[in-house]
């Protein structure tokens, strides 16, 4: 019981939006979708979350999170999983975002002494690896293991962060009320559960073109608030 | 109880990091543009991180200025929250500063410009070693009296655009005196003009940064 509760205490801590992770500067294409008028209503935000963001997480990020959680402690294996994530990331901008968030997480956990974080940071800091390692799901798996979370707790935290980052971007873009956002998350909870109840795919793959292309199409001449 | 892992807590003695905060349009970027040549003439190696609210405008302006190698200027997006990137979640800025450090090993100083924000914005000391808050006379002579955390807690308060004080019915001497009184003994306030042919206060600001930060590792 007490080991379980301790893991939950840590899970709550690191899943809180007050935990500095850098994730707040990324909207996963939502900003572009708003600016282009492709998403206008809260229902649209919910649809993108349920049909694009969650499936992408489940078919891509989740696979790497599981692999990294299982490999925690084995630096060369982790690096290999990270490299695979790098090679399989087809959207350059989303890959860059994932690395930046992963690096932020790694840096914070190294500072607060989460087991495994500092060692991996030294590894990923090598000049030739800086642009090719520290992907968010790999870091979540490695850090989750370091915090004593089991893989289910670890993926709960990760999927929660993904949904929160997306919905809170909509709030900060002024398109969704703060309370409306919570209603949306409540309504999406069964969908999240269903996603987690699916078996983890053997191979990672992502097909969420609506959000991915929006993230790529991000207009840099126009005013933009988010990095994706 | 140790709060931080002992060997992670202390940063390697890398470049000093200076934050520059303040309301929109107070002259933060203009001050950086004025400080760059002063530091360069003193042989101080610098780089800049900007946190533009909506574009990479400030970073582009500095990159195009011809004052500094464009590779030494990086922009970090603030996700519509200029105070978050410097206070609640400074991790993206920390990562940007670490990247600059890795790419330019001889750096002495990294300036971090916050996106324009309100009088309550402050810098996390996880991100910077020392920070200044830039306001200008055109924002009203009552600003120091409002005693926002930005004004009260910064290491240096800069009151910019002294040249336009007469045009906005502000007495430069009075606003400087009031700011000094509000902040109290030993808390510096410098009046400044960083645009135009005759600048004012810029080298004093550079002096203070050098005294407080760049000489700290010199053995006695
Ligand atoms: N007269 C006068 N104008 C100044 C001075 N310093 C800056 N300005 C002008 O003030 C305006 C805003 O200056 P910026 O340097 O862009 O201000 P900022 O604080 O970086 O603005 P944001 O990054 O948008 O918050 C520009 O038009 C500058 O030319 C000064 O000392 N005197
Ligand atoms: Mg500026």
PDB file of C-alpha atoms in Angstrom, chain A residues 76-208:
ATOM      1  CA  UNK A  76      22.478   1.987 -24.460  1.00  0.00           C
ATOM      2  CA  UNK A  77      19.083   0.374 -24.882  1.00  0.00           C
ATOM      3  CA  UNK A  78      17.338   3.644 -24.000  1.00  0.00           C
ATOM      4  CA  UNK A  79      19.458   5.479 -26.508  1.00  0.00           C
ATOM      5  CA  UNK A  80      18.554   2.945 -29.145  1.00  0.00           C
ATOM      6  CA  UNK A  81      14.815   3.373 -28.442  1.00  0.00           C
ATOM      7  CA  UNK A  82      15.287   7.139 -28.558  1.00  0.00           C
ATOM      8  CA  UNK A  83      17.099   6.823 -31.891  1.00  0.00           C
ATOM      9  CA  UNK A  84      14.238   4.739 -33.270  1.00  0.00           C
ATOM     10  CA  UNK A  85      11.772   7.403 -32.174  1.00  0.00           C
ATOM     11  CA  UNK A  86      13.949   9.961 -33.956  1.00  0.00           C
ATOM     12  CA  UNK A  87      14.047   7.974 -37.185  1.00  0.00           C
ATOM     13  CA  UNK A  88      10.327   7.272 -37.161  1.00  0.00           C
ATOM     14  CA  UNK A  89       9.250  10.860 -36.508  1.00  0.00           C
ATOM     15  CA  UNK A  90       7.979  12.010 -39.873  1.00  0.00           C
ATOM     16  CA  UNK A  91       6.934  15.536 -38.950  1.00  0.00           C
ATOM     17  CA  UNK A  92      10.044  17.568 -38.339  1.00  0.00           C
ATOM     18  CA  UNK A  93       8.274  20.258 -36.368  1.00  0.00           C
ATOM     19  CA  UNK A  94       6.493  17.815 -34.076  1.00  0.00           C
ATOM     20  CA  UNK A  95       9.747  15.910 -33.611  1.00  0.00           C
ATOM     21  CA  UNK A  96      11.502  19.108 -32.616  1.00  0.00           C
ATOM     22  CA  UNK A  97       8.698  19.911 -30.164  1.00  0.00           C
ATOM     23  CA  UNK A  98       8.911  16.421 -28.667  1.00  0.00           C
ATOM     24  CA  UNK A  99      12.694  16.757 -28.192  1.00  0.00           C
ATOM     25  CA  UNK A 100      12.362  20.159 -26.567  1.00  0.00           C
ATOM     26  CA  UNK A 101       9.749  18.932 -24.107  1.00  0.00           C
ATOM     27  CA  UNK A 102      11.753  15.765 -23.449  1.00  0.00           C
ATOM     28  CA  UNK A 103      14.890  17.795 -22.792  1.00  0.00           C
ATOM     29  CA  UNK A 104      13.028  20.094 -20.427  1.00  0.00           C
ATOM     30  CA  UNK A 105      11.692  17.101 -18.512  1.00  0.00           C
ATOM     31  CA  UNK A 106      15.111  15.532 -18.351  1.00  0.00           C
ATOM     32  CA  UNK A 107      16.702  18.721 -17.128  1.00  0.00           C
ATOM     33  CA  UNK A 108      14.119  19.264 -14.373  1.00  0.00           C
ATOM     34  CA  UNK A 109      14.258  15.644 -13.214  1.00  0.00           C
ATOM     35  CA  UNK A 110      18.038  15.713 -13.208  1.00  0.00           C
ATOM     36  CA  UNK A 111      17.893  18.797 -10.987  1.00  0.00           C
ATOM     37  CA  UNK A 112      15.455  17.240  -8.534  1.00  0.00           C
ATOM     38  CA  UNK A 113      17.411  14.015  -8.468  1.00  0.00           C
ATOM     39  CA  UNK A 114      15.013  11.578 -10.166  1.00  0.00           C
ATOM     40  CA  UNK A 115      17.020   8.361 -10.615  1.00  0.00           C
ATOM     41  CA  UNK A 116      18.301   7.840 -14.138  1.00  0.00           C
ATOM     42  CA  UNK A 117      17.673  11.381 -15.367  1.00  0.00           C
ATOM     43  CA  UNK A 118      21.141  12.867 -14.875  1.00  0.00           C
ATOM     44  CA  UNK A 119      22.900   9.887 -16.426  1.00  0.00           C
ATOM     45  CA  UNK A 120      20.736  10.002 -19.521  1.00  0.00           C
ATOM     46  CA  UNK A 121      21.122  13.755 -19.782  1.00  0.00           C
ATOM     47  CA  UNK A 122      24.902  13.475 -19.903  1.00  0.00           C
ATOM     48  CA  UNK A 123      24.508  10.897 -22.639  1.00  0.00           C
ATOM     49  CA  UNK A 124      21.991  12.888 -24.710  1.00  0.00           C
ATOM     50  CA  UNK A 125      24.036  16.078 -24.313  1.00  0.00           C
ATOM     51  CA  UNK A 126      26.796  14.813 -26.588  1.00  0.00           C
ATOM     52  CA  UNK A 127      27.022  17.245 -29.522  1.00  0.00           C
ATOM     53  CA  UNK A 128      26.157  14.666 -32.181  1.00  0.00           C
ATOM     54  CA  UNK A 129      23.124  13.447 -30.236  1.00  0.00           C
ATOM     55  CA  UNK A 130      21.573  16.753 -29.169  1.00  0.00           C
ATOM     56  CA  UNK A 131      19.330  16.922 -32.232  1.00  0.00           C
ATOM     57  CA  UNK A 132      18.505  13.220 -32.246  1.00  0.00           C
ATOM     58  CA  UNK A 133      17.671  12.187 -28.684  1.00  0.00           C
ATOM     59  CA  UNK A 134      15.501  12.998 -25.634  1.00  0.00           C
ATOM     60  CA  UNK A 135      12.109  12.446 -27.223  1.00  0.00           C
ATOM     61  CA  UNK A 136       9.213  13.136 -24.884  1.00  0.00           C
ATOM     62  CA  UNK A 137       7.709   9.598 -24.661  1.00  0.00           C
ATOM     63  CA  UNK A 138      11.151   8.021 -24.155  1.00  0.00           C
ATOM     64  CA  UNK A 139      11.897  10.503 -21.369  1.00  0.00           C
ATOM     65  CA  UNK A 140       8.476   9.862 -19.808  1.00  0.00           C
ATOM     66  CA  UNK A 141       9.157   6.118 -19.711  1.00  0.00           C
ATOM     67  CA  UNK A 142      12.627   6.505 -18.260  1.00  0.00           C
ATOM     68  CA  UNK A 143      11.570   9.129 -15.713  1.00  0.00           C
ATOM     69  CA  UNK A 144       8.405   7.225 -14.754  1.00  0.00           C
ATOM     70  CA  UNK A 145      10.504   4.182 -13.959  1.00  0.00           C
ATOM     71  CA  UNK A 146      12.872   6.370 -11.943  1.00  0.00           C
ATOM     72  CA  UNK A 147       9.922   7.702  -9.933  1.00  0.00           C
ATOM     73  CA  UNK A 148       8.829   4.155  -9.126  1.00  0.00           C
ATOM     74  CA  UNK A 149       5.708   4.283 -11.312  1.00  0.00           C
ATOM     75  CA  UNK A 150       4.518   1.123 -12.966  1.00  0.00           C
ATOM     76  CA  UNK A 151       3.971   1.330 -16.700  1.00  0.00           C
ATOM     77  CA  UNK A 152       0.209   1.861 -16.359  1.00  0.00           C
ATOM     78  CA  UNK A 153       0.700   4.807 -14.013  1.00  0.00           C
ATOM     79  CA  UNK A 154       3.372   6.115 -16.308  1.00  0.00           C
ATOM     80  CA  UNK A 155       1.126   6.077 -19.365  1.00  0.00           C
ATOM     81  CA  UNK A 156      -1.762   7.603 -17.402  1.00  0.00           C
ATOM     82  CA  UNK A 157       0.494  10.526 -16.564  1.00  0.00           C
ATOM     83  CA  UNK A 158       1.629  10.850 -20.169  1.00  0.00           C
ATOM     84  CA  UNK A 159      -1.812  10.755 -21.745  1.00  0.00           C
ATOM     85  CA  UNK A 160      -3.064  13.209 -19.140  1.00  0.00           C
ATOM     86  CA  UNK A 161      -0.232  15.638 -19.964  1.00  0.00           C
ATOM     87  CA  UNK A 162      -0.985  15.360 -23.668  1.00  0.00           C
ATOM     88  CA  UNK A 163      -4.678  16.139 -23.193  1.00  0.00           C
ATOM     89  CA  UNK A 164      -4.015  18.949 -20.710  1.00  0.00           C
ATOM     90  CA  UNK A 165      -1.436  20.628 -22.921  1.00  0.00           C
ATOM     91  CA  UNK A 166      -3.802  20.560 -25.873  1.00  0.00           C
ATOM     92  CA  UNK A 167      -6.860  21.817 -24.035  1.00  0.00           C
ATOM     93  CA  UNK A 168      -4.986  24.494 -22.113  1.00  0.00           C
ATOM     94  CA  UNK A 169      -3.535  25.782 -25.409  1.00  0.00           C
ATOM     95  CA  UNK A 170      -7.139  26.248 -26.585  1.00  0.00           C
ATOM     96  CA  UNK A 171      -7.887  28.201 -23.401  1.00  0.00           C
ATOM     97  CA  UNK A 172      -4.855  30.435 -23.823  1.00  0.00           C
ATOM     98  CA  UNK A 173      -5.756  31.039 -27.448  1.00  0.00           C
ATOM     99  CA  UNK A 174      -9.042  32.418 -26.164  1.00  0.00           C
ATOM    100  CA  UNK A 175     -11.208  29.841 -27.950  1.00  0.00           C
ATOM    101  CA  UNK A 176     -12.345  27.778 -25.006  1.00  0.00           C
ATOM    102  CA  UNK A 177     -13.455  28.838 -21.538  1.00  0.00           C
ATOM    103  CA  UNK A 178     -11.511  27.480 -18.579  1.00  0.00           C
ATOM    104  CA  UNK A 179     -14.610  25.706 -17.252  1.00  0.00           C
ATOM    105  CA  UNK A 180     -15.671  24.607 -20.709  1.00  0.00           C
ATOM    106  CA  UNK A 181     -12.236  23.001 -20.993  1.00  0.00           C
ATOM    107  CA  UNK A 182     -12.871  20.925 -17.889  1.00  0.00           C
ATOM    108  CA  UNK A 183     -16.246  19.843 -19.262  1.00  0.00           C
ATOM    109  CA  UNK A 184     -14.535  18.798 -22.454  1.00  0.00           C
ATOM    110  CA  UNK A 185     -11.947  16.767 -20.543  1.00  0.00           C
ATOM    111  CA  UNK A 186     -14.670  15.105 -18.469  1.00  0.00           C
ATOM    112  CA  UNK A 187     -16.511  14.140 -21.631  1.00  0.00           C
ATOM    113  CA  UNK A 188     -13.304  12.781 -23.149  1.00  0.00           C
ATOM    114  CA  UNK A 189     -12.386  10.611 -20.148  1.00  0.00           C
ATOM    115  CA  UNK A 190     -14.181   7.459 -21.433  1.00  0.00           C
ATOM    116  CA  UNK A 191     -12.348   7.859 -24.713  1.00  0.00           C
ATOM    117  CA  UNK A 192      -9.025   8.069 -22.873  1.00  0.00           C
ATOM    118  CA  UNK A 193      -9.870   4.935 -20.949  1.00  0.00           C
ATOM    119  CA  UNK A 194     -10.836   3.105 -24.153  1.00  0.00           C
ATOM    120  CA  UNK A 195      -7.525   4.178 -25.681  1.00  0.00           C
ATOM    121  CA  UNK A 196      -5.580   2.774 -22.727  1.00  0.00           C
ATOM    122  CA  UNK A 197      -7.528  -0.492 -22.814  1.00  0.00           C
ATOM    123  CA  UNK A 198      -6.396  -1.173 -26.363  1.00  0.00           C
ATOM    124  CA  UNK A 199      -3.281  -3.355 -26.565  1.00  0.00           C
ATOM    125  CA  UNK A 200      -0.019  -1.489 -27.128  1.00  0.00           C
ATOM    126  CA  UNK A 201       0.829  -1.761 -30.847  1.00  0.00           C
ATOM    127  CA  UNK A 202       3.858  -3.871 -31.743  1.00  0.00           C
ATOM    128  CA  UNK A 203       5.216  -1.192 -34.034  1.00  0.00           C
ATOM    129  CA  UNK A 204       4.953   2.561 -33.758  1.00  0.00           C
ATOM    130  CA  UNK A 205       3.182   4.469 -36.489  1.00  0.00           C
ATOM    131  CA  UNK A 206       1.317   7.746 -36.660  1.00  0.00           C
ATOM    132  CA  UNK A 207      -1.442   8.875 -38.964  1.00  0.00           C
ATOM    133  CA  UNK A 208      -3.085  12.084 -37.783  1.00  0.00           C
TER     134      UNK A 208
END
